[in-house]
PDB file of C-alpha atoms in Angstrom:
ATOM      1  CA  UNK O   1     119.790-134.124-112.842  1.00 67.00           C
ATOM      2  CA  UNK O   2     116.038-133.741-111.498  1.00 72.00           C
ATOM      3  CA  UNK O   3     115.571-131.059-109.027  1.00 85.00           C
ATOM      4  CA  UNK O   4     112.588-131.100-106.660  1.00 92.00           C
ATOM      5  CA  UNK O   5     112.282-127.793-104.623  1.00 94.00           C
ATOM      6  CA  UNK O   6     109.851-127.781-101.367  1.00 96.00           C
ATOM      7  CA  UNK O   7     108.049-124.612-100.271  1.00 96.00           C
ATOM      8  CA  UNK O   8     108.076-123.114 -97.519  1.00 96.00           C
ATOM      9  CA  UNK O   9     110.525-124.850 -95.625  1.00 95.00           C
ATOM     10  CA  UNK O  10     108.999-124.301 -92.344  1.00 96.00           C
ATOM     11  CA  UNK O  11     105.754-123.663 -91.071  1.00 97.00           C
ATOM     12  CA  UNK O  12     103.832-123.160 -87.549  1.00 97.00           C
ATOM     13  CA  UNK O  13     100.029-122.468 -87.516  1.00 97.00           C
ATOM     14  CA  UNK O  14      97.528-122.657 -85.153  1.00 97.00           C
ATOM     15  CA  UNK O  15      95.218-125.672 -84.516  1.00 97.00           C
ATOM     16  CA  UNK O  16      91.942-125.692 -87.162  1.00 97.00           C
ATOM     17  CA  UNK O  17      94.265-123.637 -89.823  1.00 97.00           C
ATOM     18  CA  UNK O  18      94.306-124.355 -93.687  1.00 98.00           C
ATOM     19  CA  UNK O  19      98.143-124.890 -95.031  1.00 98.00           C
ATOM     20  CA  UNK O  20      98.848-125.906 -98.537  1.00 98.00           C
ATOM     21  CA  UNK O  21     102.542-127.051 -99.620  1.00 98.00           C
ATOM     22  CA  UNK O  22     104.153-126.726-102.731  1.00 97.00           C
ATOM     23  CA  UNK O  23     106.704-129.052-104.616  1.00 97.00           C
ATOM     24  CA  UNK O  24     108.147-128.039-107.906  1.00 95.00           C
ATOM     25  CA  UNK O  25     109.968-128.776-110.696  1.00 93.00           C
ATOM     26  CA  UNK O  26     111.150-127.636-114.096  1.00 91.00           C
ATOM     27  CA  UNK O  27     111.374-131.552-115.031  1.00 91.00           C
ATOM     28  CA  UNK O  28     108.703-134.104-115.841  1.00 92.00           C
ATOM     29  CA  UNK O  29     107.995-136.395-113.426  1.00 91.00           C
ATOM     30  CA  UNK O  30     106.209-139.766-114.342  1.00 88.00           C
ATOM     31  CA  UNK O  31     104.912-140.172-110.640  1.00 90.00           C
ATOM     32  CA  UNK O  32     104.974-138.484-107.648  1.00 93.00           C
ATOM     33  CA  UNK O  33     104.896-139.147-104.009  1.00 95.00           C
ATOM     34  CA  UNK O  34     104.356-137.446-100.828  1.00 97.00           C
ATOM     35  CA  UNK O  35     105.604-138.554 -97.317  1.00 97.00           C
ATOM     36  CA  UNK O  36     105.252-137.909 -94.219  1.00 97.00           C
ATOM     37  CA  UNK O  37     107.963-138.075 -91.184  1.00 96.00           C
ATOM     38  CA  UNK O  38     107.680-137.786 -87.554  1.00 93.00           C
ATOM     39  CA  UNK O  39     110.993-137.440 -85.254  1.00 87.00           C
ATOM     40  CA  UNK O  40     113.139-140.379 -85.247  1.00 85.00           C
ATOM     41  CA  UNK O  41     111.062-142.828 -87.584  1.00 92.00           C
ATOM     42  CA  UNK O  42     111.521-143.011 -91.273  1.00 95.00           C
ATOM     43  CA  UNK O  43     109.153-141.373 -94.068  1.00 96.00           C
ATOM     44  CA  UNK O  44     105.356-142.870 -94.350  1.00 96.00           C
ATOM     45  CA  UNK O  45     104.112-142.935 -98.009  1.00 95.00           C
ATOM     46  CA  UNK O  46     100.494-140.829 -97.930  1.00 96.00           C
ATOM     47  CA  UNK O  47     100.027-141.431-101.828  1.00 96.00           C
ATOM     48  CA  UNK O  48     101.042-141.369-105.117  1.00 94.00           C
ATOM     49  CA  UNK O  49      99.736-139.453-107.847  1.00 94.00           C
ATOM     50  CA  UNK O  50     100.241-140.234-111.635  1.00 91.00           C
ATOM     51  CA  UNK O  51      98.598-138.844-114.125  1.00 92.00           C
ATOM     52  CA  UNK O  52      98.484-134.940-114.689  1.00 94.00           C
ATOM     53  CA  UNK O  53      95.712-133.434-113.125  1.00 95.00           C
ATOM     54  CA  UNK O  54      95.283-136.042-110.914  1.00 96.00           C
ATOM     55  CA  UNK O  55      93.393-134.711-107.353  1.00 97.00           C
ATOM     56  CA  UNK O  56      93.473-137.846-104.408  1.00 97.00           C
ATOM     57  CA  UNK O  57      91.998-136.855-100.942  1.00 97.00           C
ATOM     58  CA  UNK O  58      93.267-138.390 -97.955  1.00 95.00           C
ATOM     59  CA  UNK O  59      90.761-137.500 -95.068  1.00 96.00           C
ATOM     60  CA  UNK O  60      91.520-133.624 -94.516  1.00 97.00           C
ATOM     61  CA  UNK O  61      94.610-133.659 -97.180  1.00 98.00           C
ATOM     62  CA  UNK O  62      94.382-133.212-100.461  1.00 98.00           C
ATOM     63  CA  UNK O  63      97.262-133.903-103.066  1.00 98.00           C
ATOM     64  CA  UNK O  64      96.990-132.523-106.587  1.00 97.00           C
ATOM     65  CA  UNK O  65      99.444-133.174-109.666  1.00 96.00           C
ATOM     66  CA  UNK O  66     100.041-130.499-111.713  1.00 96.00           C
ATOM     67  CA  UNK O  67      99.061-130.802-115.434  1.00 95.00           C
ATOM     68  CA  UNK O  68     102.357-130.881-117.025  1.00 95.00           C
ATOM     69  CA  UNK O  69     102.976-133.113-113.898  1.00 93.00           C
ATOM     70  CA  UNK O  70     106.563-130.818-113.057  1.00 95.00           C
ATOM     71  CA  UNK O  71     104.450-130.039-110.028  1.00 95.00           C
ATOM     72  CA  UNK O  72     102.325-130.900-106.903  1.00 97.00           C
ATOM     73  CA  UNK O  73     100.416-129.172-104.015  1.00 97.00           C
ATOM     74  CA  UNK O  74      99.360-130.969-100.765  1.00 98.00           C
ATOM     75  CA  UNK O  75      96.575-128.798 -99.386  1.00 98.00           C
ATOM     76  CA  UNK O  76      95.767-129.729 -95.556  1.00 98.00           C
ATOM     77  CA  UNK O  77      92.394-128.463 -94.224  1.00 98.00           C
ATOM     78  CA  UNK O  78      91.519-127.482 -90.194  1.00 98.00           C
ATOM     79  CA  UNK O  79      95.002-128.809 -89.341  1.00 97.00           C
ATOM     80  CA  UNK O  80      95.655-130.937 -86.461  1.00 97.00           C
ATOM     81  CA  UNK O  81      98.529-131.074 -83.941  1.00 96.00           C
ATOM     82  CA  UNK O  82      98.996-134.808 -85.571  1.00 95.00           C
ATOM     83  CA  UNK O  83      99.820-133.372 -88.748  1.00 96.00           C
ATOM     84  CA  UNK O  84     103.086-131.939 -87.172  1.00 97.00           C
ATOM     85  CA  UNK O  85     105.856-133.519 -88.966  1.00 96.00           C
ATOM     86  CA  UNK O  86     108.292-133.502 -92.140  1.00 96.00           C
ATOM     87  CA  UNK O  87     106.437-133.797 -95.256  1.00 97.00           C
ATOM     88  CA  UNK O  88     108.569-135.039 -98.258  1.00 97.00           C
ATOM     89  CA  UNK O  89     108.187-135.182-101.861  1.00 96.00           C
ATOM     90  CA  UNK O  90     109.590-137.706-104.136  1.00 94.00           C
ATOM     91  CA  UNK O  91     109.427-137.720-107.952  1.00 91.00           C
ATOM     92  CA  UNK O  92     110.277-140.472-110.273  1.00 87.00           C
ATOM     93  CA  UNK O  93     112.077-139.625-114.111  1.00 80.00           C
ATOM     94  CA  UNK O  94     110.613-141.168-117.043  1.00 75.00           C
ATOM     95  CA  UNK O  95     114.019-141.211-118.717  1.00 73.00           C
ATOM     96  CA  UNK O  96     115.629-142.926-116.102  1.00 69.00           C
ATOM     97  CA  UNK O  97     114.603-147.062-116.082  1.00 62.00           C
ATOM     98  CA  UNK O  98     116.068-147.250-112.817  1.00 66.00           C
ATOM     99  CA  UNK O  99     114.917-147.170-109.439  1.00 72.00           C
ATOM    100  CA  UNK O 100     115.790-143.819-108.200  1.00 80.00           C
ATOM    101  CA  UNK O 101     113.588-141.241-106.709  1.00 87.00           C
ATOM    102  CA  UNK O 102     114.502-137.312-106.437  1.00 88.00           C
ATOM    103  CA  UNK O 103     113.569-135.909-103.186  1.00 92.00           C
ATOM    104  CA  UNK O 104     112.560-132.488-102.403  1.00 93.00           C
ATOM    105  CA  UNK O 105     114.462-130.970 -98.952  1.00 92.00           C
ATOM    106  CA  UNK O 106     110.695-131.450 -97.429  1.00 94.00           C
ATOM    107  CA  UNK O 107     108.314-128.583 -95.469  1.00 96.00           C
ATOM    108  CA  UNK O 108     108.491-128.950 -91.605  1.00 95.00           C
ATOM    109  CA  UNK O 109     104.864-128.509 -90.466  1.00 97.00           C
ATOM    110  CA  UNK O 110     103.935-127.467 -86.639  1.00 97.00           C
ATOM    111  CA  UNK O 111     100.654-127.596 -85.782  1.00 97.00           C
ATOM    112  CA  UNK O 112     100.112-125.785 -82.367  1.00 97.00           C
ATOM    113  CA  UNK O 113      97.156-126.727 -79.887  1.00 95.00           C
TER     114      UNK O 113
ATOM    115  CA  UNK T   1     106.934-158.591 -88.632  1.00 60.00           C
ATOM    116  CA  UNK T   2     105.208-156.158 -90.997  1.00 75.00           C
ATOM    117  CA  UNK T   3     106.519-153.423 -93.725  1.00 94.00           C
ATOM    118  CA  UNK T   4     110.141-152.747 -93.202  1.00 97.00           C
ATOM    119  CA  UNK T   5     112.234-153.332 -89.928  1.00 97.00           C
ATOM    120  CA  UNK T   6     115.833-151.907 -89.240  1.00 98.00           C
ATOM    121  CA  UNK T   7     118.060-153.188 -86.509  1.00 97.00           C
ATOM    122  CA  UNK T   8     119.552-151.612 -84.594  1.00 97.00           C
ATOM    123  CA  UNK T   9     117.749-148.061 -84.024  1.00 97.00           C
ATOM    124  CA  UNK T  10     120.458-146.482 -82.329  1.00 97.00           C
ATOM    125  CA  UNK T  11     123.810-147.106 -82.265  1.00 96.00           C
ATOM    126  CA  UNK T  12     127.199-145.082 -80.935  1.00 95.00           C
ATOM    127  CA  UNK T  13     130.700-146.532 -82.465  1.00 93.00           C
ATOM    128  CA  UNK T  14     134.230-144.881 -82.147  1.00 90.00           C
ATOM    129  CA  UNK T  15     135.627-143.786 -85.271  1.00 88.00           C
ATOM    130  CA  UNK T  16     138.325-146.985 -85.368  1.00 87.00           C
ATOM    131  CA  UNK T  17     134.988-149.385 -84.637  1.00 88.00           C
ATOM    132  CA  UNK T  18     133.217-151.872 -87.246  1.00 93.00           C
ATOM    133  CA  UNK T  19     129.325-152.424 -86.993  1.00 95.00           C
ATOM    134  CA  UNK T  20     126.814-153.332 -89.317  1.00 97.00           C
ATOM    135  CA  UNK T  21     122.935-152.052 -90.244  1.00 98.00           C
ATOM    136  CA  UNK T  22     120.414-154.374 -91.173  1.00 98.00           C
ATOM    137  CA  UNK T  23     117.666-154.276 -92.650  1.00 98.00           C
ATOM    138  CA  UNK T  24     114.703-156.838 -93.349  1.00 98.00           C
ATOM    139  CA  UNK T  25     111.473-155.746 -95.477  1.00 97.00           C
ATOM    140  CA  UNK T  26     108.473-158.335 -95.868  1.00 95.00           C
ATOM    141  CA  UNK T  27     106.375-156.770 -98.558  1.00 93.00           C
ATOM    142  CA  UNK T  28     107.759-159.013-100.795  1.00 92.00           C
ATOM    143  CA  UNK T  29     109.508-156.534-103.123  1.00 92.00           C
ATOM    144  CA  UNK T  30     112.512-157.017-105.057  1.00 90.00           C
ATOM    145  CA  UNK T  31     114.719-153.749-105.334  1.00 92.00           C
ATOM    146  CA  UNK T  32     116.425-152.188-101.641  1.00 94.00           C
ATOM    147  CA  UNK T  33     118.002-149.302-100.757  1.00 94.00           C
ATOM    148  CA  UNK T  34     120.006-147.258 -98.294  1.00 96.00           C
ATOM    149  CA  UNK T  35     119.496-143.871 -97.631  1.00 95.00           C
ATOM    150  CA  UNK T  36     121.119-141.038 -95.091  1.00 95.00           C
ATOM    151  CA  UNK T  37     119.538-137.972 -94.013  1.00 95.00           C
ATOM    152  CA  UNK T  38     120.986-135.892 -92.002  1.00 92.00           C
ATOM    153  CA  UNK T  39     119.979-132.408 -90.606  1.00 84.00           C
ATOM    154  CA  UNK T  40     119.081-129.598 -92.566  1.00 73.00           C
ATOM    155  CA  UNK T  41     120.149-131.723 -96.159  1.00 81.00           C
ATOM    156  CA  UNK T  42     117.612-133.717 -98.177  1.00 82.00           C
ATOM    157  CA  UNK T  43     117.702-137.704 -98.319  1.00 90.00           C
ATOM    158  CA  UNK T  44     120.696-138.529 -99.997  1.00 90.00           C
ATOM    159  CA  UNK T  45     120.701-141.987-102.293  1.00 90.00           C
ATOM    160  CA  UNK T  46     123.615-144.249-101.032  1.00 93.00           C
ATOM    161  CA  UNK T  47     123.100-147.609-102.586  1.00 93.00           C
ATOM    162  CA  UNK T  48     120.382-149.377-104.635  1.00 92.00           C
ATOM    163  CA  UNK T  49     119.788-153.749-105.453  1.00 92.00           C
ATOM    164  CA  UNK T  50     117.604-154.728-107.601  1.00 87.00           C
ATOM    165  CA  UNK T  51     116.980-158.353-107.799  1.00 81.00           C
ATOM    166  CA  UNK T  52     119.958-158.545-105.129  1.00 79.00           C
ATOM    167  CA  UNK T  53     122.061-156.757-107.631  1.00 83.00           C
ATOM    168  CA  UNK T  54     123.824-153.157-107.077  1.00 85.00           C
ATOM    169  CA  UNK T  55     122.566-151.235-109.694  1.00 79.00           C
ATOM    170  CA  UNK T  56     123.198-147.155-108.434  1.00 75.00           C
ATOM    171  CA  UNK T  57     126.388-146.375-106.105  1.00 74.00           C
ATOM    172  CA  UNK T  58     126.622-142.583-106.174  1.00 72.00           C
ATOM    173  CA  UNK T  59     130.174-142.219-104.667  1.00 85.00           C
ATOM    174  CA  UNK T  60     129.548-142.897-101.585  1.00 92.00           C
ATOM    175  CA  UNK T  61     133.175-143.083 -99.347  1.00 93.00           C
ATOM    176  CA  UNK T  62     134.233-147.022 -99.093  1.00 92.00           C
ATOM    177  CA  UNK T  63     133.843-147.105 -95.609  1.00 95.00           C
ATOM    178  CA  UNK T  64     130.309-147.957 -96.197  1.00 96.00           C
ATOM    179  CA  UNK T  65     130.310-151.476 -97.650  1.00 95.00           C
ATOM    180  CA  UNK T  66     127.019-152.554 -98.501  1.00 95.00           C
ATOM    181  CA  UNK T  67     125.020-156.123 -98.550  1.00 95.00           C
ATOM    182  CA  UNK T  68     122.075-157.876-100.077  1.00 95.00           C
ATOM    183  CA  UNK T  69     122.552-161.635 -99.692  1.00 94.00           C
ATOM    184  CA  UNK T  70     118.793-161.814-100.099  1.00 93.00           C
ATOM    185  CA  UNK T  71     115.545-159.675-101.407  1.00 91.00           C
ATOM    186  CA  UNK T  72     114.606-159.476 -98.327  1.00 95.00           C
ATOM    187  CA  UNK T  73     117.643-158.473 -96.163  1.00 97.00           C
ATOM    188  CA  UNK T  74     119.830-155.552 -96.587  1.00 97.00           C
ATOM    189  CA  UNK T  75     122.933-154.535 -94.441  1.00 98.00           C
ATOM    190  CA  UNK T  76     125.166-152.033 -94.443  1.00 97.00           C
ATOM    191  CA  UNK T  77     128.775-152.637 -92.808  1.00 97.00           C
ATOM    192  CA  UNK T  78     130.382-149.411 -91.428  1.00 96.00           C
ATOM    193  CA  UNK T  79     134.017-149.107 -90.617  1.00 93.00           C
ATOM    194  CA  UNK T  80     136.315-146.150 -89.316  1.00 93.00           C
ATOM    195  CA  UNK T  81     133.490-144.089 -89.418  1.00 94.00           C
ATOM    196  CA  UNK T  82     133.966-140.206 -89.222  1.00 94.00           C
ATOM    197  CA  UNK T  83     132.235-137.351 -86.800  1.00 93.00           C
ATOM    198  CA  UNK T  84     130.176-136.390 -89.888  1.00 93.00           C
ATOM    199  CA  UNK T  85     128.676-139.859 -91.084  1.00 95.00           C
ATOM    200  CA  UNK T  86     126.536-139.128 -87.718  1.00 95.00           C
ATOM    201  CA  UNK T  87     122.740-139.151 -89.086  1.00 95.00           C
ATOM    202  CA  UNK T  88     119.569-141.318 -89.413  1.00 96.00           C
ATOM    203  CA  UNK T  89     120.393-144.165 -91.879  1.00 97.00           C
ATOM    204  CA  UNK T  90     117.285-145.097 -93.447  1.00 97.00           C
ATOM    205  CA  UNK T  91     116.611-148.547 -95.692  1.00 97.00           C
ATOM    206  CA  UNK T  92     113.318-148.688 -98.218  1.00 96.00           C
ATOM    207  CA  UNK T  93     111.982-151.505-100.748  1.00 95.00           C
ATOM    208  CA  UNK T  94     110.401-151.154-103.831  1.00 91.00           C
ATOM    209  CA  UNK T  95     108.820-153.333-106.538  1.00 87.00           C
ATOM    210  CA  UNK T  96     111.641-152.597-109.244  1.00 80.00           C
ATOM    211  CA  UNK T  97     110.529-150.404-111.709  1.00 73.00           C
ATOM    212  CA  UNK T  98     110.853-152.792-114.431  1.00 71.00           C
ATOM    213  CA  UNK T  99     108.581-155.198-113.307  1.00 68.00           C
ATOM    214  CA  UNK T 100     105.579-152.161-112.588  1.00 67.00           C
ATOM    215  CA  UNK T 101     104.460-149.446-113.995  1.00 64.00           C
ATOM    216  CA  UNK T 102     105.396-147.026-111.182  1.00 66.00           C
ATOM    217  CA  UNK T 103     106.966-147.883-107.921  1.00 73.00           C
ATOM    218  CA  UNK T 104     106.641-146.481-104.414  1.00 88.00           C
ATOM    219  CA  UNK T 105     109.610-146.671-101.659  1.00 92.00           C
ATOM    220  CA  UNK T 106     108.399-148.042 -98.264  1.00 94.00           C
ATOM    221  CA  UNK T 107     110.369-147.095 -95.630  1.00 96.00           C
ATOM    222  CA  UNK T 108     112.015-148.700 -92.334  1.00 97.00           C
ATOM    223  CA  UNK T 109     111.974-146.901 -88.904  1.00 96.00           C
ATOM    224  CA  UNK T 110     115.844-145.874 -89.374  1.00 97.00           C
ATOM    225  CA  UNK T 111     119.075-146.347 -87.368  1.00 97.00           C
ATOM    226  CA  UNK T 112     120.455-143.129 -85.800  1.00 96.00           C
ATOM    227  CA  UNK T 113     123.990-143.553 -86.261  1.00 96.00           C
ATOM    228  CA  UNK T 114     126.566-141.277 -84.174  1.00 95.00           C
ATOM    229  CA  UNK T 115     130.110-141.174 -84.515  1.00 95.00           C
ATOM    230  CA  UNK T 116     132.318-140.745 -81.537  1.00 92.00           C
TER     231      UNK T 116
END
């Protein structure tokens, strides 16, 4: 069984503060995802990142896949009070030609004015 | 209607009530699936169709009957619920994996569920 562990679980900064969240793995993944949820709606895909290596920049966020690709970092610059919400990894297993998707228990970001 | 819609959002049933979840996605993907999260636990898998076919049931209790008469329409039929099946039911589509050669989950808004 896949593990994905999220750290840190929790986080408050300041408005205009650097963050940068960590998933990891001791398993391969052959893609991974990052989400993002806000309170009562469901998780919003921000990107997926495939090969090892791989750096994608979303505006202020940045999302890097780790060489071996057991890991990945989402690095969020001058954060924003919008950013506040659950942010959610998701890794799929090569081995596994089914659908499923291992989810990490997901960083809870608040980003104070 | 856009992405993936779940009806209702909210919804309070006694314990000896039936109900039902549904769940309609119109990115034209082929492969469904049910998820519950509740507080303080990660997303847990319940049920996965591919190509309107279960393919993944991870032992979840048989009061949750699931449906896919469709690619595009989930349900999930709930009966004598108990206290601690309260939580945010969510539904996501997919391209099946098969058919790409990596797959990203979409997901709905969510029903919050609680159990009386």
């Amino acid at each position: 069984t896949q593990l994905l562990e999220q750290s840190p679980q929790f986080l408050s900064i300041q408005e205009g503060e650097n963050l940068t969240v960590y998933c990891n793995s001791s398993s391969v993944f052959s893609s991974l995802q990052w989400y993002r949820q806000e309170p009562g709606e469901g998780p919003v895909l921000l990107v997926t990142v495939v090969t090892g290596g791989e750096v994608k920049k979303l505006k202020r966020l940045t999302f890097q896949f780790g060489d071996a690709r057991k890991d990945s970092s989402l690095h969020i610059t001058a954060a924003q009070p919008g950013d506040t919400g659950l942010y959610l990894c998701a890794g799929a297993d090569p081995n596994n030609a089914g659908n499923m998707l291992t989810f990490g228990g997901g960083t809870r970001l608040m980003v104070k004015p | 209607e856009t992405g993936v819609t779940q009806t209702p959002r909210h919804l309070v049933m006694g314990m000896t009530n039936k109900k039902s979840l549904k769940c309609e996605q119109h990115l034209g993907h082929n492969a469904m699936y049910w998820y519950k999260q509740s507080a303080k636990k990660p997303l847990e898998l319940m049920f996965v169709y591919s190509l309107e076919e279960r393919v993944e049931n991870n032992s979840v209790p048989s009061r949750f009957s699931p449906e896919c008469p469709n690619s595009s329409h989930l349900f999930l039929h709930l009966h004598t619920l108990q206290p601690e099946d309260s939580a945010l039911y969510l539904c996501a589509s997919s391209q099946d994996r098969r058919f790409s050669g990596y797959y990203e989950q979409y997901f709905g808004p969510g029903t919050r569920l609680t159990v009386t």
